[in-house]
GROMACS .gro file of C-alpha atoms in nm:
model
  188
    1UNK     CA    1  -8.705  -5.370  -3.737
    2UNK     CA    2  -8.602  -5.525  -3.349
    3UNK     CA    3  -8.253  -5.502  -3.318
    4UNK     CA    4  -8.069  -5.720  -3.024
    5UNK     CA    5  -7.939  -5.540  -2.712
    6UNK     CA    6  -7.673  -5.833  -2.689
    7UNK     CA    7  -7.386  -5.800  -2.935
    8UNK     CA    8  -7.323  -6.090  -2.951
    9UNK     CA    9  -7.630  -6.239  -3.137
   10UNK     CA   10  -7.771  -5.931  -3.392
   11UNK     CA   11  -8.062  -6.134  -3.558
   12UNK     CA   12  -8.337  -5.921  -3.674
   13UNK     CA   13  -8.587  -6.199  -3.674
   14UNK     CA   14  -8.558  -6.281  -3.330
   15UNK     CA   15  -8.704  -6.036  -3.059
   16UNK     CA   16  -8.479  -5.825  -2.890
   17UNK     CA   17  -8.324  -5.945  -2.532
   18UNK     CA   18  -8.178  -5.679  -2.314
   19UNK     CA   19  -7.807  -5.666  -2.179
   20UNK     CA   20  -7.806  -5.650  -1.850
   21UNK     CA   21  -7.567  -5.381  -1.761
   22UNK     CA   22  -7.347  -5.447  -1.377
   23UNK     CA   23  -7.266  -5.071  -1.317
   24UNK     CA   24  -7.442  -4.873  -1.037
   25UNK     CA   25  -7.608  -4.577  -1.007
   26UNK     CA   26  -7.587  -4.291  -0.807
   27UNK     CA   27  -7.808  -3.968  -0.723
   28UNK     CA   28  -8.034  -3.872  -1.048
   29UNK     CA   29  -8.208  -3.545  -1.035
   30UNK     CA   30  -8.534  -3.573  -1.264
   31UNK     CA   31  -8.575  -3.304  -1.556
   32UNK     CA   32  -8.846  -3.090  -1.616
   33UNK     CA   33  -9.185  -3.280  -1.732
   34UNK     CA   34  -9.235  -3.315  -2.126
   35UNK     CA   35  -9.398  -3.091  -2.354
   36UNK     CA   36  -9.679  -3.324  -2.585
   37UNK     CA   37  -9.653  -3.335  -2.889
   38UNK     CA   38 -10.062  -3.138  -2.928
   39UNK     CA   39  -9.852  -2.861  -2.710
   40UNK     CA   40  -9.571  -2.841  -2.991
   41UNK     CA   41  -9.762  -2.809  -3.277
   42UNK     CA   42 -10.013  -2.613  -3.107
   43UNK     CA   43  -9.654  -2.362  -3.048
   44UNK     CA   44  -9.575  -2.386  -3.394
   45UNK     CA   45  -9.913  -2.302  -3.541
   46UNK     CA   46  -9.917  -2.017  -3.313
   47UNK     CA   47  -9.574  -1.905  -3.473
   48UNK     CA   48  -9.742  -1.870  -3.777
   49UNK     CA   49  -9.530  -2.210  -3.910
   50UNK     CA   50  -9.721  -2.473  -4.124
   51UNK     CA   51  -9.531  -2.794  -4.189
   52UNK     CA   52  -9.229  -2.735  -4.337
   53UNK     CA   53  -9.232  -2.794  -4.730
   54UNK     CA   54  -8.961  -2.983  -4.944
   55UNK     CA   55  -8.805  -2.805  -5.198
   56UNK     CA   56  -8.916  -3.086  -5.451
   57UNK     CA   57  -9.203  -2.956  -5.525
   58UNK     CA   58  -9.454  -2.899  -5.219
   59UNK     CA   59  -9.420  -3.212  -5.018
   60UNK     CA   60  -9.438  -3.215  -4.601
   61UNK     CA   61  -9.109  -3.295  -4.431
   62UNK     CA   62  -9.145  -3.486  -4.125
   63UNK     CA   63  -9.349  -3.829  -4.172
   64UNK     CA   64  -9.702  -3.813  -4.094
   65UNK     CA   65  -9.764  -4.181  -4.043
   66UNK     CA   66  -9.566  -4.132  -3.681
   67UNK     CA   67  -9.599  -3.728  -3.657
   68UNK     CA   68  -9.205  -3.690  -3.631
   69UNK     CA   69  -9.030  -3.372  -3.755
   70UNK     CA   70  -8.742  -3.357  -3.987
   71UNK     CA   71  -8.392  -3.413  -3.763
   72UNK     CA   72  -8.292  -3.080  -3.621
   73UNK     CA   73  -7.955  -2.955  -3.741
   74UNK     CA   74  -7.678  -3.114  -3.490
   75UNK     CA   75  -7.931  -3.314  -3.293
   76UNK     CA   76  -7.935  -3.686  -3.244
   77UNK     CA   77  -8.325  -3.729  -3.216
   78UNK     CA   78  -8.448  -4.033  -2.968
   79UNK     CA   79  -8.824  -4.096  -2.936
   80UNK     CA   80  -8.917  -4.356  -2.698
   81UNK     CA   81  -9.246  -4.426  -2.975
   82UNK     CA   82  -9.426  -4.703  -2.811
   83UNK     CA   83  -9.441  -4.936  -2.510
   84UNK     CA   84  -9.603  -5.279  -2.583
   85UNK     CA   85  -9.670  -5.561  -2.375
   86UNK     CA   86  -9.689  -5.882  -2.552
   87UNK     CA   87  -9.642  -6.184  -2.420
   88UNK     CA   88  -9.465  -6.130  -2.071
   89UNK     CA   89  -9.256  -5.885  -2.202
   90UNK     CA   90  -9.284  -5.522  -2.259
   91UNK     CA   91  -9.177  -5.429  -2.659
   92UNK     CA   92  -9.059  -5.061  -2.667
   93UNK     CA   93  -9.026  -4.886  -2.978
   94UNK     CA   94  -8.762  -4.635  -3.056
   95UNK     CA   95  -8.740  -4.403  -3.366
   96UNK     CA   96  -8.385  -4.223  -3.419
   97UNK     CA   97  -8.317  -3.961  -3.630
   98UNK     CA   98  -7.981  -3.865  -3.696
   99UNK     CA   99  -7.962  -3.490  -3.733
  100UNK     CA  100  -7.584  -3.481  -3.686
  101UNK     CA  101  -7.479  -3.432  -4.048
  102UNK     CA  102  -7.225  -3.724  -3.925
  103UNK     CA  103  -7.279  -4.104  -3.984
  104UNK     CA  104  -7.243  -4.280  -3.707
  105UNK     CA  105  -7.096  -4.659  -3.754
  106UNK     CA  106  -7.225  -4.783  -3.409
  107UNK     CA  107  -7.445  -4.614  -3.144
  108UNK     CA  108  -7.534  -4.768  -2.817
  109UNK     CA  109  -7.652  -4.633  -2.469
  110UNK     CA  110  -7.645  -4.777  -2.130
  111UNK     CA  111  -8.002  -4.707  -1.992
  112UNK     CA  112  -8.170  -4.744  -1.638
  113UNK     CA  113  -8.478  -4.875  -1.629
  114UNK     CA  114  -8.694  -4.707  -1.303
  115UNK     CA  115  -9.003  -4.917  -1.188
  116UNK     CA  116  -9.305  -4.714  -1.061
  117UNK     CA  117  -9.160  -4.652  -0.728
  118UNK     CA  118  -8.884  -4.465  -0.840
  119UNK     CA  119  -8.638  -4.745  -0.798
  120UNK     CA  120  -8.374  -4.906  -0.995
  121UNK     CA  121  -8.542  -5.234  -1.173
  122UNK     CA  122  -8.280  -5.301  -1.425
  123UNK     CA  123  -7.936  -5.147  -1.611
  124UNK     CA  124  -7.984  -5.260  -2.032
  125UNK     CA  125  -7.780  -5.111  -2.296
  126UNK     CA  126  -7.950  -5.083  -2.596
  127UNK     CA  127  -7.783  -5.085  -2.952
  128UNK     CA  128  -7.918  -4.878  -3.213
  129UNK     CA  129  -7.609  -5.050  -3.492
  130UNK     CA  130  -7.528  -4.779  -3.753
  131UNK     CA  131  -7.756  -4.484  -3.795
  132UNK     CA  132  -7.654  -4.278  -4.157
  133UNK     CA  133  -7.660  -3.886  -4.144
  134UNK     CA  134  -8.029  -3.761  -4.207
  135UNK     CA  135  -8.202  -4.133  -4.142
  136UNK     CA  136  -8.479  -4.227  -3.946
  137UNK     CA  137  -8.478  -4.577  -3.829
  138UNK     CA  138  -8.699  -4.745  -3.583
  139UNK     CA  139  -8.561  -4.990  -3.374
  140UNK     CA  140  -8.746  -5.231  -3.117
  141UNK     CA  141  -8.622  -5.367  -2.768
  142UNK     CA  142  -8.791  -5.640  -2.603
  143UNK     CA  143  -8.762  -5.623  -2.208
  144UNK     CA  144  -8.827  -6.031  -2.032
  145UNK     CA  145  -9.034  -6.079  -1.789
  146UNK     CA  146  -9.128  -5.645  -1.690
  147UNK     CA  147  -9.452  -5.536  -1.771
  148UNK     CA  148  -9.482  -5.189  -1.931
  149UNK     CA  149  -9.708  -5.075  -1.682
  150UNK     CA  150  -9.464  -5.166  -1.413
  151UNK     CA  151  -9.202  -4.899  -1.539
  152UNK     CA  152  -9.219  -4.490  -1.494
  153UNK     CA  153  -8.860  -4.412  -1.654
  154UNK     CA  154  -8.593  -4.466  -1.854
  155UNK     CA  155  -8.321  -4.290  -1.808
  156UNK     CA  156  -7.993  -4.270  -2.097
  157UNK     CA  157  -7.713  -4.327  -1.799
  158UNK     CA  158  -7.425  -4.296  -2.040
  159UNK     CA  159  -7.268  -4.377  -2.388
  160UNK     CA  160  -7.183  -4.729  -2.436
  161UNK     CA  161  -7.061  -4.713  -2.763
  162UNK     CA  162  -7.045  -4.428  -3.065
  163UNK     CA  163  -6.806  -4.492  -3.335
  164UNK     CA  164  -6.802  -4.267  -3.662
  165UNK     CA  165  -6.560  -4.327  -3.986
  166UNK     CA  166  -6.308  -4.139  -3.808
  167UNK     CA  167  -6.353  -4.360  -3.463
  168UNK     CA  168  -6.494  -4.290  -3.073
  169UNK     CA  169  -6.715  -3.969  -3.060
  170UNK     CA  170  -6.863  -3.779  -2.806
  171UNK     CA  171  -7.160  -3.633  -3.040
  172UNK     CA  172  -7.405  -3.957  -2.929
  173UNK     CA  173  -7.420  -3.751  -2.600
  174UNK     CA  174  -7.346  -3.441  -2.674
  175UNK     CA  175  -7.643  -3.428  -2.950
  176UNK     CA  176  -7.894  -3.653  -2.746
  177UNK     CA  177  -8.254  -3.537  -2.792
  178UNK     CA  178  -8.446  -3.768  -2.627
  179UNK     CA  179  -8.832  -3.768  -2.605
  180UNK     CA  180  -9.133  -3.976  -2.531
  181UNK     CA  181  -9.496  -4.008  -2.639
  182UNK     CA  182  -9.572  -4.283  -2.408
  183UNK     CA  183  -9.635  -4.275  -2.002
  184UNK     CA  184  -9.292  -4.358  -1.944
  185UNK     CA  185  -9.016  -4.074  -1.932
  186UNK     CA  186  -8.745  -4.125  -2.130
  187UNK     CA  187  -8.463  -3.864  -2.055
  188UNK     CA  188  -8.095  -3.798  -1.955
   0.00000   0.00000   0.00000
């Protein structure tokens, strides 16, 4: 599914076109490196854990097509999947998984994307639209004229927007989990 970053024009048959955001950024300090996903399951196997069964009757939680884990309790799961170029543009892939136990009506972050020297290239905010408690839904950004290659990080800068039933919420920060199993880093 590609979702717009522009709010304005939400067609899902149309790739996605990022928002250019006019804020500016200070100081960032980096966060520790990322643990692989071999490193993780290599952790849990060492636990003793297996995949986790259902209690329907033996099936593997998680989804094995993409190697994601069921949503961890309270956690708002962000996986930069996949970083495309096609066509002049680099096509990133997102899969969010809302471990919150809330539903959230609208969920968007302002991001800043970092090119390989370490310096600002761009400020997008990317919409993720509604994202029900438990769901996993994948969600594509296209990004014009930037090669994939040509960026080393993405960083979530802030909340733009994260409305439940009940209205504004902090938990779209507060819950953020994100990850990344491509070459780019993709953290707060």
């Amino acid at each position: 599914m590609k979702s717009r970053v522009d709010s304005k024009s939400r067609s899902s048959r149309r790739p996605a076109a990022p928002e250019k955001h006019p804020s500016s950024v200070g100081a960032f300090a980096r966060t520790a490196g990322r643990i692989g996903s071999a490193a993780l399951v290599a952790a849990g196997l060492a636990l003793g854990g297996a995949p986790a069964l259902a209690q329907d009757g033996g099936t593997p939680t998680g989804d094995a097509a993409t190697g994601t884990q069921p949503a961890a309790q309270n956690r708002l799961g962000l996986e930069l999947n996949n970083a495309v170029d096609d066509a002049g543009l680099c096509r990133l892939s997102y899969v969010a998984v809302n471990g919150t136990g809330q539903p959230l009506e609208k969920v968007s972050y302002d991001v800043v994307v970092f090119d390989t020297n370490g310096q600002v290239s761009q400020f997008l905010v990317l919409q993720f639209g509604q994202l029900p408690a438990g769901k996993t839904k994948v969600v594509q950004f296209d990004l014009a004229d930037q090669p994939c290659a040509g960026i080393s990080r993405i960083l979530v800068n802030d909340v733009a927007e994260c409305e439940t039933a009940q209205g504004s919420a902090a938990i779209c920060m507060d819950a953020l989990e994100p990850t990344s199993r491509t070459a780019i880093t993709f953290d707060t």
